[in-house]
Amino acid sequence: MMPNIRDYIRSIADFPHEGIIFRDVTTLFADARGFRMAIDQLLHPYAGIPIDKVVGLEARGFILGGALAHQLSTGFVPIRKKGKLPGAVISEAYQLEYGEAVMEVHDDALKPGERVLIVDDLLATGGTAEAGIKLCRRLGAEVIGCAFVIDLPELGGRAKLEQMQMPVHVLTSFE
Ligand code: PRP
Ligand code: ADE
């Protein structure tokens, strides 16, 4: 039988904290068929839709985003954690489980009116993706969708993004 994307995702108990089941995509990325299946499935809804740039969220969104941008023949733009990008940036703070973090993008990375697809490995509370959407919108870009390999629906990220009128595409979810 054809393998499912879930078969390639490893679950590790009690990482990084006791009680968390960490959904590890390194096993998906390491498998030739698994990685290709993930890229093909992430792109499926966007066939025939114009996209100017793929935006990847640090860190695993870079791996997926590079492959998606290559397949779509678009450029790739990284959104990084505070202090990592060398040029002039704009910043957005977002809530973590404990405290706050900041995401940044180069202030010239997207042009007004550019149509972008945001990608990451996993959607949990949606805080990271929301910060990414806000950064793209502040540069005048139009975010046409957000794509993730994994959704954790209990954490409410998908509902949060859909409240921002954002189409969300996920390949699989874990309760
Ligand atoms: C994970 C994941 C997403 C984010 C999702 O990254 O790769 O980027 O959490 O969580 P949220 O929906 O609650 O914002 P993490 O913050 O662990 O950083 P890393 O990719 O640099 O390891
Ligand atoms: N980010 C937030 N929750 C996670 C989980 N359970 N597995 C992997 N990354 C996560």
PDB file of C-alpha atoms and ligand atoms in Angstrom:
ATOM      1  CA  MET A   1       0.000   0.000   0.000  1.00  0.00           C
ATOM      2  CA  MET A   2       1.112   3.562  -0.693  1.00  0.00           C
ATOM      3  CA  PRO A   3       2.690   5.003   2.466  1.00  0.00           C
ATOM      4  CA  ASN A   4       1.014   7.908   4.249  1.00  0.00           C
ATOM      5  CA  ILE A   5       2.863  11.088   5.220  1.00  0.00           C
ATOM      6  CA  ARG A   6       2.181  10.205   8.894  1.00  0.00           C
ATOM      7  CA  ASP A   7       4.217   7.030   8.568  1.00  0.00           C
ATOM      8  CA  TYR A   8       7.376   9.119   8.145  1.00  0.00           C
ATOM      9  CA  ILE A   9       6.833  11.414  11.164  1.00  0.00           C
ATOM     10  CA  ARG A  10       8.522  10.263  14.368  1.00  0.00           C
ATOM     11  CA  SER A  11       6.919  10.994  17.739  1.00  0.00           C
ATOM     12  CA  ILE A  12       9.234  11.517  20.701  1.00  0.00           C
ATOM     13  CA  ALA A  13       7.775  11.592  24.203  1.00  0.00           C
ATOM     14  CA  ASP A  14       8.755  14.230  26.760  1.00  0.00           C
ATOM     15  CA  PHE A  15      10.686  16.546  24.405  1.00  0.00           C
ATOM     16  CA  PRO A  16      11.505  19.373  25.010  1.00  0.00           C
ATOM     17  CA  HIS A  17       9.454  19.140  28.227  1.00  0.00           C
ATOM     18  CA  GLU A  18       7.772  16.361  30.159  1.00  0.00           C
ATOM     19  CA  GLY A  19       4.283  15.737  28.804  1.00  0.00           C
ATOM     20  CA  ILE A  20       4.977  17.051  25.252  1.00  0.00           C
ATOM     21  CA  ILE A  21       4.919  14.566  22.373  1.00  0.00           C
ATOM     22  CA  PHE A  22       7.334  16.115  19.882  1.00  0.00           C
ATOM     23  CA  ARG A  23       6.401  15.512  16.233  1.00  0.00           C
ATOM     24  CA  ASP A  24       9.772  15.081  14.550  1.00  0.00           C
ATOM     25  CA  VAL A  25       9.929  15.705  10.786  1.00  0.00           C
ATOM     26  CA  THR A  26      13.639  14.895  10.425  1.00  0.00           C
ATOM     27  CA  THR A  27      12.614  11.307   9.638  1.00  0.00           C
ATOM     28  CA  LEU A  28      10.260  12.601   6.908  1.00  0.00           C
ATOM     29  CA  PHE A  29      12.956  14.857   5.439  1.00  0.00           C
ATOM     30  CA  ALA A  30      15.536  12.039   5.515  1.00  0.00           C
ATOM     31  CA  ASP A  31      13.415   9.690   3.407  1.00  0.00           C
ATOM     32  CA  ALA A  32      13.554  10.234  -0.362  1.00  0.00           C
ATOM     33  CA  ARG A  33       9.932   9.206  -0.980  1.00  0.00           C
ATOM     34  CA  GLY A  34       8.668  10.893   2.165  1.00  0.00           C
ATOM     35  CA  PHE A  35      10.286  14.233   1.383  1.00  0.00           C
ATOM     36  CA  ARG A  36       9.082  14.226  -2.223  1.00  0.00           C
ATOM     37  CA  MET A  37       5.571  13.256  -1.096  1.00  0.00           C
ATOM     38  CA  ALA A  38       5.533  16.137   1.397  1.00  0.00           C
ATOM     39  CA  ILE A  39       6.624  18.699  -1.215  1.00  0.00           C
ATOM     40  CA  ASP A  40       4.125  17.396  -3.805  1.00  0.00           C
ATOM     41  CA  GLN A  41       1.251  17.404  -1.293  1.00  0.00           C
ATOM     42  CA  LEU A  42       2.129  20.857   0.046  1.00  0.00           C
ATOM     43  CA  LEU A  43       1.920  22.237  -3.505  1.00  0.00           C
ATOM     44  CA  HIS A  44      -1.246  20.408  -4.530  1.00  0.00           C
ATOM     45  CA  PRO A  45      -3.813  23.177  -3.768  1.00  0.00           C
ATOM     46  CA  TYR A  46      -1.747  25.869  -5.485  1.00  0.00           C
ATOM     47  CA  ALA A  47      -1.533  24.384  -9.004  1.00  0.00           C
ATOM     48  CA  GLY A  48      -2.322  27.129 -11.503  1.00  0.00           C
ATOM     49  CA  ILE A  49      -2.360  29.870  -8.849  1.00  0.00           C
ATOM     50  CA  PRO A  50       0.225  32.637  -9.346  1.00  0.00           C
ATOM     51  CA  ILE A  51       2.812  32.810  -6.523  1.00  0.00           C
ATOM     52  CA  ASP A  52       5.720  35.278  -6.545  1.00  0.00           C
ATOM     53  CA  LYS A  53       7.643  34.176  -3.433  1.00  0.00           C
ATOM     54  CA  VAL A  54       7.758  31.361  -0.933  1.00  0.00           C
ATOM     55  CA  VAL A  55       8.304  32.544   2.661  1.00  0.00           C
ATOM     56  CA  GLY A  56       9.740  29.988   5.109  1.00  0.00           C
ATOM     57  CA  LEU A  57       9.546  30.214   8.920  1.00  0.00           C
ATOM     58  CA  GLU A  58      12.685  29.317  10.878  1.00  0.00           C
ATOM     59  CA  ALA A  59      13.882  26.641  11.090  1.00  0.00           C
ATOM     60  CA  ARG A  60      12.180  23.693   9.407  1.00  0.00           C
ATOM     61  CA  GLY A  61      10.166  25.993   7.153  1.00  0.00           C
ATOM     62  CA  PHE A  62      13.465  26.800   5.418  1.00  0.00           C
ATOM     63  CA  ILE A  63      13.949  23.190   4.307  1.00  0.00           C
ATOM     64  CA  LEU A  64      10.412  22.877   2.963  1.00  0.00           C
ATOM     65  CA  GLY A  65      10.373  26.405   1.556  1.00  0.00           C
ATOM     66  CA  GLY A  66      13.570  25.957  -0.427  1.00  0.00           C
ATOM     67  CA  ALA A  67      12.184  22.868  -2.136  1.00  0.00           C
ATOM     68  CA  LEU A  68       8.792  24.524  -2.781  1.00  0.00           C
ATOM     69  CA  ALA A  69      10.424  27.638  -4.250  1.00  0.00           C
ATOM     70  CA  HIS A  70      12.560  25.514  -6.545  1.00  0.00           C
ATOM     71  CA  GLN A  71       9.522  23.552  -7.723  1.00  0.00           C
ATOM     72  CA  LEU A  72       7.488  26.757  -8.287  1.00  0.00           C
ATOM     73  CA  SER A  73      10.466  28.620  -9.838  1.00  0.00           C
ATOM     74  CA  THR A  74      10.000  31.453  -7.327  1.00  0.00           C
ATOM     75  CA  GLY A  75      12.376  33.168  -4.951  1.00  0.00           C
ATOM     76  CA  PHE A  76      12.601  32.172  -1.284  1.00  0.00           C
ATOM     77  CA  VAL A  77      12.438  34.587   1.674  1.00  0.00           C
ATOM     78  CA  PRO A  78      13.374  33.573   5.251  1.00  0.00           C
ATOM     79  CA  ILE A  79      11.563  34.836   8.342  1.00  0.00           C
ATOM     80  CA  ARG A  80      14.022  34.435  11.194  1.00  0.00           C
ATOM     81  CA  LYS A  81      14.228  34.723  14.939  1.00  0.00           C
ATOM     82  CA  LYS A  82      15.454  38.058  16.276  1.00  0.00           C
ATOM     83  CA  GLY A  83      19.046  39.062  15.588  1.00  0.00           C
ATOM     84  CA  LYS A  84      19.890  36.554  12.817  1.00  0.00           C
ATOM     85  CA  LEU A  85      19.288  38.593   9.647  1.00  0.00           C
ATOM     86  CA  PRO A  86      22.154  40.926   8.655  1.00  0.00           C
ATOM     87  CA  GLY A  87      20.262  43.716   6.881  1.00  0.00           C
ATOM     88  CA  ALA A  88      17.595  46.211   7.946  1.00  0.00           C
ATOM     89  CA  VAL A  89      14.571  44.324   9.336  1.00  0.00           C
ATOM     90  CA  ILE A  90      11.024  44.770  10.545  1.00  0.00           C
ATOM     91  CA  SER A  91       9.972  42.773  13.636  1.00  0.00           C
ATOM     92  CA  GLU A  92       6.863  41.186  15.149  1.00  0.00           C
ATOM     93  CA  ALA A  93       6.619  39.889  18.713  1.00  0.00           C
ATOM     94  CA  TYR A  94       4.516  36.785  19.409  1.00  0.00           C
ATOM     95  CA  GLN A  95       3.528  34.720  22.423  1.00  0.00           C
ATOM     96  CA  LEU A  96       5.305  31.505  23.350  1.00  0.00           C
ATOM     97  CA  GLU A  97       4.171  28.972  25.911  1.00  0.00           C
ATOM     98  CA  TYR A  98       6.411  30.866  28.361  1.00  0.00           C
ATOM     99  CA  GLY A  99       7.096  34.519  27.520  1.00  0.00           C
ATOM    100  CA  GLU A 100       7.564  36.171  24.165  1.00  0.00           C
ATOM    101  CA  ALA A 101       9.685  35.803  21.028  1.00  0.00           C
ATOM    102  CA  VAL A 102      10.340  38.011  18.012  1.00  0.00           C
ATOM    103  CA  MET A 103      10.406  37.149  14.301  1.00  0.00           C
ATOM    104  CA  GLU A 104      12.063  39.342  11.669  1.00  0.00           C
ATOM    105  CA  VAL A 105      12.208  39.781   7.901  1.00  0.00           C
ATOM    106  CA  HIS A 106      14.463  41.988   5.777  1.00  0.00           C
ATOM    107  CA  ASP A 107      12.550  45.188   5.054  1.00  0.00           C
ATOM    108  CA  ASP A 108      13.225  44.864   1.293  1.00  0.00           C
ATOM    109  CA  ALA A 109      12.533  41.114   0.982  1.00  0.00           C
ATOM    110  CA  LEU A 110       8.996  41.485  -0.433  1.00  0.00           C
ATOM    111  CA  LYS A 111       7.531  44.144  -2.692  1.00  0.00           C
ATOM    112  CA  PRO A 112       4.012  45.581  -2.414  1.00  0.00           C
ATOM    113  CA  GLY A 113       1.518  43.395  -4.262  1.00  0.00           C
ATOM    114  CA  GLU A 114       3.712  40.288  -4.341  1.00  0.00           C
ATOM    115  CA  ARG A 115       1.747  37.093  -3.786  1.00  0.00           C
ATOM    116  CA  VAL A 116       3.385  34.878  -1.184  1.00  0.00           C
ATOM    117  CA  LEU A 117       2.935  31.386   0.210  1.00  0.00           C
ATOM    118  CA  ILE A 118       4.086  30.900   3.828  1.00  0.00           C
ATOM    119  CA  VAL A 119       5.358  27.464   4.854  1.00  0.00           C
ATOM    120  CA  ASP A 120       6.399  25.746   8.082  1.00  0.00           C
ATOM    121  CA  ASP A 121       6.610  22.186   9.339  1.00  0.00           C
ATOM    122  CA  LEU A 122       4.037  22.463  12.108  1.00  0.00           C
ATOM    123  CA  LEU A 123       1.095  24.614  13.227  1.00  0.00           C
ATOM    124  CA  ALA A 124       0.545  24.641  17.000  1.00  0.00           C
ATOM    125  CA  THR A 125      -0.857  27.827  18.621  1.00  0.00           C
ATOM    126  CA  GLY A 126      -0.388  29.726  15.344  1.00  0.00           C
ATOM    127  CA  GLY A 127       1.662  32.467  17.015  1.00  0.00           C
ATOM    128  CA  THR A 128       4.674  31.970  14.754  1.00  0.00           C
ATOM    129  CA  ALA A 129       2.583  31.886  11.576  1.00  0.00           C
ATOM    130  CA  GLU A 130       0.540  34.908  12.675  1.00  0.00           C
ATOM    131  CA  ALA A 131       3.755  36.889  13.174  1.00  0.00           C
ATOM    132  CA  GLY A 132       4.897  35.756   9.717  1.00  0.00           C
ATOM    133  CA  ILE A 133       1.618  36.835   8.091  1.00  0.00           C
ATOM    134  CA  LYS A 134       1.809  40.242   9.782  1.00  0.00           C
ATOM    135  CA  LEU A 135       5.401  40.771   8.613  1.00  0.00           C
ATOM    136  CA  CYS A 136       4.488  39.928   5.007  1.00  0.00           C
ATOM    137  CA  ARG A 137       1.420  42.168   5.118  1.00  0.00           C
ATOM    138  CA  ARG A 138       3.437  45.060   6.600  1.00  0.00           C
ATOM    139  CA  LEU A 139       5.703  44.868   3.512  1.00  0.00           C
ATOM    140  CA  GLY A 140       2.587  45.131   1.330  1.00  0.00           C
ATOM    141  CA  ALA A 141       2.615  41.510   0.176  1.00  0.00           C
ATOM    142  CA  GLU A 142      -0.541  39.448  -0.223  1.00  0.00           C
ATOM    143  CA  VAL A 143      -0.347  36.148   1.668  1.00  0.00           C
ATOM    144  CA  ILE A 144      -2.342  33.747  -0.507  1.00  0.00           C
ATOM    145  CA  GLY A 145      -2.059  30.866   1.971  1.00  0.00           C
ATOM    146  CA  CYS A 146      -0.139  29.094   4.719  1.00  0.00           C
ATOM    147  CA  ALA A 147       0.947  25.467   4.291  1.00  0.00           C
ATOM    148  CA  PHE A 148       2.093  23.079   7.024  1.00  0.00           C
ATOM    149  CA  VAL A 149       2.954  19.383   7.150  1.00  0.00           C
ATOM    150  CA  ILE A 150       1.430  18.965  10.636  1.00  0.00           C
ATOM    151  CA  ASP A 151      -1.473  20.595  12.487  1.00  0.00           C
ATOM    152  CA  LEU A 152      -2.035  20.211  16.225  1.00  0.00           C
ATOM    153  CA  PRO A 153      -5.731  21.242  16.215  1.00  0.00           C
ATOM    154  CA  GLU A 154      -6.110  21.213  19.994  1.00  0.00           C
ATOM    155  CA  LEU A 155      -3.751  24.196  20.169  1.00  0.00           C
ATOM    156  CA  GLY A 156      -6.056  26.304  17.985  1.00  0.00           C
ATOM    157  CA  GLY A 157      -3.625  27.646  15.399  1.00  0.00           C
ATOM    158  CA  ARG A 158      -5.745  26.820  12.401  1.00  0.00           C
ATOM    159  CA  ALA A 159      -8.798  28.530  13.885  1.00  0.00           C
ATOM    160  CA  LYS A 160      -6.679  31.598  14.711  1.00  0.00           C
ATOM    161  CA  LEU A 161      -5.348  31.889  11.133  1.00  0.00           C
ATOM    162  CA  GLU A 162      -8.776  31.302   9.611  1.00  0.00           C
ATOM    163  CA  GLN A 163     -10.081  34.183  11.755  1.00  0.00           C
ATOM    164  CA  MET A 164      -7.510  36.333   9.908  1.00  0.00           C
ATOM    165  CA  GLN A 165      -9.170  35.219   6.611  1.00  0.00           C
ATOM    166  CA  MET A 166      -6.113  33.075   5.874  1.00  0.00           C
ATOM    167  CA  PRO A 167      -6.516  29.863   3.850  1.00  0.00           C
ATOM    168  CA  VAL A 168      -4.648  27.064   5.669  1.00  0.00           C
ATOM    169  CA  HIS A 169      -3.412  23.839   4.071  1.00  0.00           C
ATOM    170  CA  VAL A 170      -2.201  20.974   6.293  1.00  0.00           C
ATOM    171  CA  LEU A 171      -1.144  17.465   5.308  1.00  0.00           C
ATOM    172  CA  THR A 172      -1.919  15.676   8.563  1.00  0.00           C
ATOM    173  CA  SER A 173      -2.981  16.389  12.129  1.00  0.00           C
ATOM    174  CA  PHE A 174      -2.215  14.891  15.534  1.00  0.00           C
ATOM    175  CA  GLU A 175      -4.670  15.219  18.433  1.00  0.00           C
TER     176      GLU A 175
HETATM  177  C1  PRP B   1       8.042  25.123  16.054  1.00  0.00           C
HETATM  178  C2  PRP B   1       7.486  24.856  14.668  1.00  0.00           C
HETATM  179  C3  PRP B   1       6.826  26.155  14.313  1.00  0.00           C
HETATM  180  C4  PRP B   1       6.326  26.639  15.665  1.00  0.00           C
HETATM  181  C5  PRP B   1       4.851  26.405  15.775  1.00  0.00           C
HETATM  182  O1  PRP B   1       9.215  25.865  15.954  1.00  0.00           O
HETATM  183  O2  PRP B   1       8.515  24.498  13.757  1.00  0.00           O
HETATM  184  O3  PRP B   1       7.725  27.083  13.729  1.00  0.00           O
HETATM  185  O4  PRP B   1       7.008  25.884  16.671  1.00  0.00           O
HETATM  186  O5  PRP B   1       4.365  26.813  17.023  1.00  0.00           O
HETATM  187  P1  PRP B   1       3.195  27.879  17.183  1.00  0.00           P
HETATM  188  O6  PRP B   1       2.162  27.571  16.136  1.00  0.00           O
HETATM  189  O7  PRP B   1       2.693  27.654  18.572  1.00  0.00           O
HETATM  190  O8  PRP B   1       3.794  29.241  17.006  1.00  0.00           O
HETATM  191  P2  PRP B   1      10.086  26.271  17.219  1.00  0.00           P
HETATM  192  O9  PRP B   1       9.485  27.487  17.861  1.00  0.00           O
HETATM  193  O10 PRP B   1      10.249  25.047  18.057  1.00  0.00           O
HETATM  194  O11 PRP B   1      11.474  26.774  16.625  1.00  0.00           O
HETATM  195  P3  PRP B   1      12.609  26.060  15.695  1.00  0.00           P
HETATM  196  O12 PRP B   1      11.952  25.774  14.369  1.00  0.00           O
HETATM  197  O13 PRP B   1      13.653  27.125  15.535  1.00  0.00           O
HETATM  198  O14 PRP B   1      13.076  24.830  16.391  1.00  0.00           O
HETATM  199  N1  ADE B   2       5.933  22.863  18.378  1.00  0.00           N
HETATM  200  C1  ADE B   2       4.954  23.001  19.283  1.00  0.00           C
HETATM  201  N2  ADE B   2       4.476  21.817  19.679  1.00  0.00           N
HETATM  202  C2  ADE B   2       5.191  20.867  19.004  1.00  0.00           C
HETATM  203  C3  ADE B   2       5.172  19.455  18.963  1.00  0.00           C
HETATM  204  N3  ADE B   2       4.336  18.741  19.707  1.00  0.00           N
HETATM  205  N4  ADE B   2       6.030  18.816  18.152  1.00  0.00           N
HETATM  206  C4  ADE B   2       6.899  19.529  17.401  1.00  0.00           C
HETATM  207  N5  ADE B   2       6.977  20.873  17.393  1.00  0.00           N
HETATM  208  C5  ADE B   2       6.125  21.536  18.189  1.00  0.00           C
END
